[in-house]
PDB file of C-alpha atoms in Angstrom:
ATOM      1  CA  UNK E   1      48.219  65.046  54.619  1.00 93.00           C
ATOM      2  CA  UNK E   2      49.904  65.101  58.009  1.00 95.00           C
ATOM      3  CA  UNK E   3      53.665  64.726  57.959  1.00 97.00           C
ATOM      4  CA  UNK E   4      56.322  64.805  60.651  1.00 98.00           C
ATOM      5  CA  UNK E   5      59.832  64.559  59.231  1.00 97.00           C
ATOM      6  CA  UNK E   6      62.733  64.138  61.642  1.00 97.00           C
ATOM      7  CA  UNK E   7      66.333  64.951  60.818  1.00 97.00           C
ATOM      8  CA  UNK E   8      69.634  65.453  62.592  1.00 97.00           C
ATOM      9  CA  UNK E   9      70.320  61.977  63.904  1.00 97.00           C
ATOM     10  CA  UNK E  10      73.616  60.220  63.457  1.00 97.00           C
ATOM     11  CA  UNK E  11      76.691  58.814  65.149  1.00 98.00           C
ATOM     12  CA  UNK E  12      78.347  60.845  67.902  1.00 98.00           C
ATOM     13  CA  UNK E  13      80.956  60.121  70.539  1.00 97.00           C
ATOM     14  CA  UNK E  14      80.334  59.965  74.273  1.00 98.00           C
ATOM     15  CA  UNK E  15      79.929  63.505  75.598  1.00 97.00           C
ATOM     16  CA  UNK E  16      79.038  64.938  72.213  1.00 98.00           C
ATOM     17  CA  UNK E  17      75.989  66.842  71.023  1.00 98.00           C
ATOM     18  CA  UNK E  18      73.306  66.505  68.399  1.00 98.00           C
ATOM     19  CA  UNK E  19      70.310  68.629  67.485  1.00 98.00           C
ATOM     20  CA  UNK E  20      67.239  66.880  66.148  1.00 98.00           C
ATOM     21  CA  UNK E  21      64.639  68.697  64.083  1.00 98.00           C
ATOM     22  CA  UNK E  22      61.091  67.729  63.220  1.00 98.00           C
ATOM     23  CA  UNK E  23      59.339  69.584  60.434  1.00 98.00           C
ATOM     24  CA  UNK E  24      55.556  69.381  60.563  1.00 98.00           C
ATOM     25  CA  UNK E  25      52.940  69.890  57.883  1.00 97.00           C
ATOM     26  CA  UNK E  26      49.285  69.153  57.262  1.00 96.00           C
ATOM     27  CA  UNK E  27      47.939  70.396  60.599  1.00 95.00           C
ATOM     28  CA  UNK E  28      47.861  73.547  62.709  1.00 96.00           C
ATOM     29  CA  UNK E  29      51.240  73.086  64.355  1.00 97.00           C
ATOM     30  CA  UNK E  30      50.948  75.911  66.877  1.00 97.00           C
ATOM     31  CA  UNK E  31      47.929  74.320  68.562  1.00 96.00           C
ATOM     32  CA  UNK E  32      49.524  70.932  69.151  1.00 96.00           C
ATOM     33  CA  UNK E  33      51.653  69.658  71.995  1.00 97.00           C
ATOM     34  CA  UNK E  34      54.886  68.301  70.537  1.00 98.00           C
ATOM     35  CA  UNK E  35      56.943  65.493  71.980  1.00 98.00           C
ATOM     36  CA  UNK E  36      60.107  63.512  71.417  1.00 98.00           C
ATOM     37  CA  UNK E  37      60.125  59.803  72.246  1.00 98.00           C
ATOM     38  CA  UNK E  38      62.907  57.269  72.027  1.00 98.00           C
ATOM     39  CA  UNK E  39      62.888  53.545  71.480  1.00 98.00           C
ATOM     40  CA  UNK E  40      65.966  51.500  72.237  1.00 95.00           C
ATOM     41  CA  UNK E  41      66.367  47.987  70.795  1.00 90.00           C
ATOM     42  CA  UNK E  42      64.108  45.516  72.581  1.00 93.00           C
ATOM     43  CA  UNK E  43      62.499  48.197  74.739  1.00 96.00           C
ATOM     44  CA  UNK E  44      59.247  50.114  74.863  1.00 96.00           C
ATOM     45  CA  UNK E  45      58.959  53.567  73.363  1.00 97.00           C
ATOM     46  CA  UNK E  46      59.327  56.185  76.081  1.00 97.00           C
ATOM     47  CA  UNK E  47      58.814  59.916  76.372  1.00 98.00           C
ATOM     48  CA  UNK E  48      61.995  61.999  76.359  1.00 98.00           C
ATOM     49  CA  UNK E  49      60.629  65.546  76.335  1.00 98.00           C
ATOM     50  CA  UNK E  50      57.467  67.464  75.593  1.00 98.00           C
ATOM     51  CA  UNK E  51      56.456  71.036  74.911  1.00 98.00           C
ATOM     52  CA  UNK E  52      52.901  72.346  75.055  1.00 96.00           C
ATOM     53  CA  UNK E  53      51.340  74.751  72.610  1.00 96.00           C
ATOM     54  CA  UNK E  54      52.063  77.490  75.137  1.00 96.00           C
ATOM     55  CA  UNK E  55      55.710  76.515  75.501  1.00 96.00           C
ATOM     56  CA  UNK E  56      55.717  74.662  78.814  1.00 97.00           C
ATOM     57  CA  UNK E  57      58.236  71.848  78.824  1.00 98.00           C
ATOM     58  CA  UNK E  58      58.740  68.559  80.615  1.00 98.00           C
ATOM     59  CA  UNK E  59      61.568  66.037  80.530  1.00 98.00           C
ATOM     60  CA  UNK E  60      62.318  62.477  81.483  1.00 98.00           C
ATOM     61  CA  UNK E  61      64.539  62.348  84.567  1.00 98.00           C
ATOM     62  CA  UNK E  62      67.260  60.651  82.535  1.00 96.00           C
ATOM     63  CA  UNK E  63      67.733  63.676  80.264  1.00 98.00           C
ATOM     64  CA  UNK E  64      67.063  66.627  82.585  1.00 98.00           C
ATOM     65  CA  UNK E  65      69.882  69.138  82.373  1.00 97.00           C
ATOM     66  CA  UNK E  66      71.240  67.587  79.160  1.00 98.00           C
ATOM     67  CA  UNK E  67      68.408  67.849  76.608  1.00 98.00           C
ATOM     68  CA  UNK E  68      66.364  70.901  75.636  1.00 98.00           C
ATOM     69  CA  UNK E  69      63.159  70.847  73.642  1.00 98.00           C
ATOM     70  CA  UNK E  70      62.023  73.947  71.773  1.00 98.00           C
ATOM     71  CA  UNK E  71      59.621  74.898  69.031  1.00 98.00           C
ATOM     72  CA  UNK E  72      59.412  77.511  66.310  1.00 98.00           C
ATOM     73  CA  UNK E  73      55.800  78.068  65.342  1.00 97.00           C
ATOM     74  CA  UNK E  74      56.860  80.287  62.425  1.00 97.00           C
ATOM     75  CA  UNK E  75      58.632  77.302  60.889  1.00 98.00           C
ATOM     76  CA  UNK E  76      56.305  74.546  62.136  1.00 98.00           C
ATOM     77  CA  UNK E  77      59.335  72.826  63.607  1.00 98.00           C
ATOM     78  CA  UNK E  78      60.229  71.292  66.954  1.00 98.00           C
ATOM     79  CA  UNK E  79      63.799  70.702  68.073  1.00 98.00           C
ATOM     80  CA  UNK E  80      65.648  68.555  70.554  1.00 98.00           C
ATOM     81  CA  UNK E  81      69.088  69.771  71.548  1.00 98.00           C
ATOM     82  CA  UNK E  82      70.991  66.875  73.073  1.00 98.00           C
ATOM     83  CA  UNK E  83      74.195  67.545  74.986  1.00 98.00           C
ATOM     84  CA  UNK E  84      76.505  65.364  77.060  1.00 98.00           C
ATOM     85  CA  UNK E  85      75.311  62.309  75.176  1.00 98.00           C
ATOM     86  CA  UNK E  86      75.808  58.877  76.680  1.00 97.00           C
ATOM     87  CA  UNK E  87      75.795  55.411  75.093  1.00 96.00           C
ATOM     88  CA  UNK E  88      72.487  54.722  76.853  1.00 95.00           C
ATOM     89  CA  UNK E  89      70.917  57.534  74.805  1.00 97.00           C
ATOM     90  CA  UNK E  90      71.337  55.345  71.726  1.00 97.00           C
ATOM     91  CA  UNK E  91      67.895  54.789  70.219  1.00 98.00           C
ATOM     92  CA  UNK E  92      65.547  55.718  67.438  1.00 98.00           C
ATOM     93  CA  UNK E  93      64.044  59.109  68.259  1.00 98.00           C
ATOM     94  CA  UNK E  94      60.486  59.839  67.179  1.00 98.00           C
ATOM     95  CA  UNK E  95      58.665  63.131  66.835  1.00 98.00           C
ATOM     96  CA  UNK E  96      55.054  63.153  68.024  1.00 98.00           C
ATOM     97  CA  UNK E  97      52.188  65.622  67.857  1.00 98.00           C
ATOM     98  CA  UNK E  98      49.153  65.442  70.117  1.00 95.00           C
ATOM     99  CA  UNK E  99      45.930  67.412  70.415  1.00 92.00           C
ATOM    100  CA  UNK E 100      42.720  66.930  72.320  1.00 85.00           C
ATOM    101  CA  UNK E 101      41.660  66.054  75.864  1.00 83.00           C
ATOM    102  CA  UNK E 102      42.075  62.353  75.052  1.00 86.00           C
ATOM    103  CA  UNK E 103      44.937  62.862  72.574  1.00 83.00           C
ATOM    104  CA  UNK E 104      42.553  61.832  69.839  1.00 86.00           C
ATOM    105  CA  UNK E 105      44.793  63.571  67.337  1.00 92.00           C
ATOM    106  CA  UNK E 106      48.085  61.691  67.607  1.00 95.00           C
ATOM    107  CA  UNK E 107      50.676  61.806  64.833  1.00 96.00           C
ATOM    108  CA  UNK E 108      54.130  60.236  64.545  1.00 97.00           C
ATOM    109  CA  UNK E 109      57.218  60.707  62.448  1.00 97.00           C
ATOM    110  CA  UNK E 110      59.264  57.903  60.956  1.00 97.00           C
ATOM    111  CA  UNK E 111      62.099  58.224  63.455  1.00 97.00           C
ATOM    112  CA  UNK E 112      65.773  59.095  63.281  1.00 97.00           C
ATOM    113  CA  UNK E 113      68.612  56.966  64.624  1.00 98.00           C
ATOM    114  CA  UNK E 114      70.929  58.359  67.275  1.00 98.00           C
ATOM    115  CA  UNK E 115      73.979  56.280  68.131  1.00 98.00           C
ATOM    116  CA  UNK E 116      76.411  57.289  70.875  1.00 97.00           C
ATOM    117  CA  UNK E 117      79.729  55.483  70.914  1.00 96.00           C
ATOM    118  CA  UNK E 118      81.718  54.983  74.103  1.00 90.00           C
TER     119      UNK E 118
END
């Protein structure tokens, strides 16, 4: 059974930091691209950061220089280090795993709330 379990969300003040974790199980983690998405109230889910199976990373322009995605294939875990947080970063953050030329293997976690107060 595939599971993606996020943790590390919470309430933080403007300028603060949080580190999200996503523990994976039920699939061969090291072969999957891993992503973090966010969904703010009333908005579409959007990609925040991604890391390929080989470790290449990409980021949304809004988080470049502030967020860092990483993965530990020995622990089947992907991380999102978030620094210099802003109120507009407030959202539910979702972990996502993808594999295949058409992303036919596409798994999601349940999400973790991040709230940044001004």
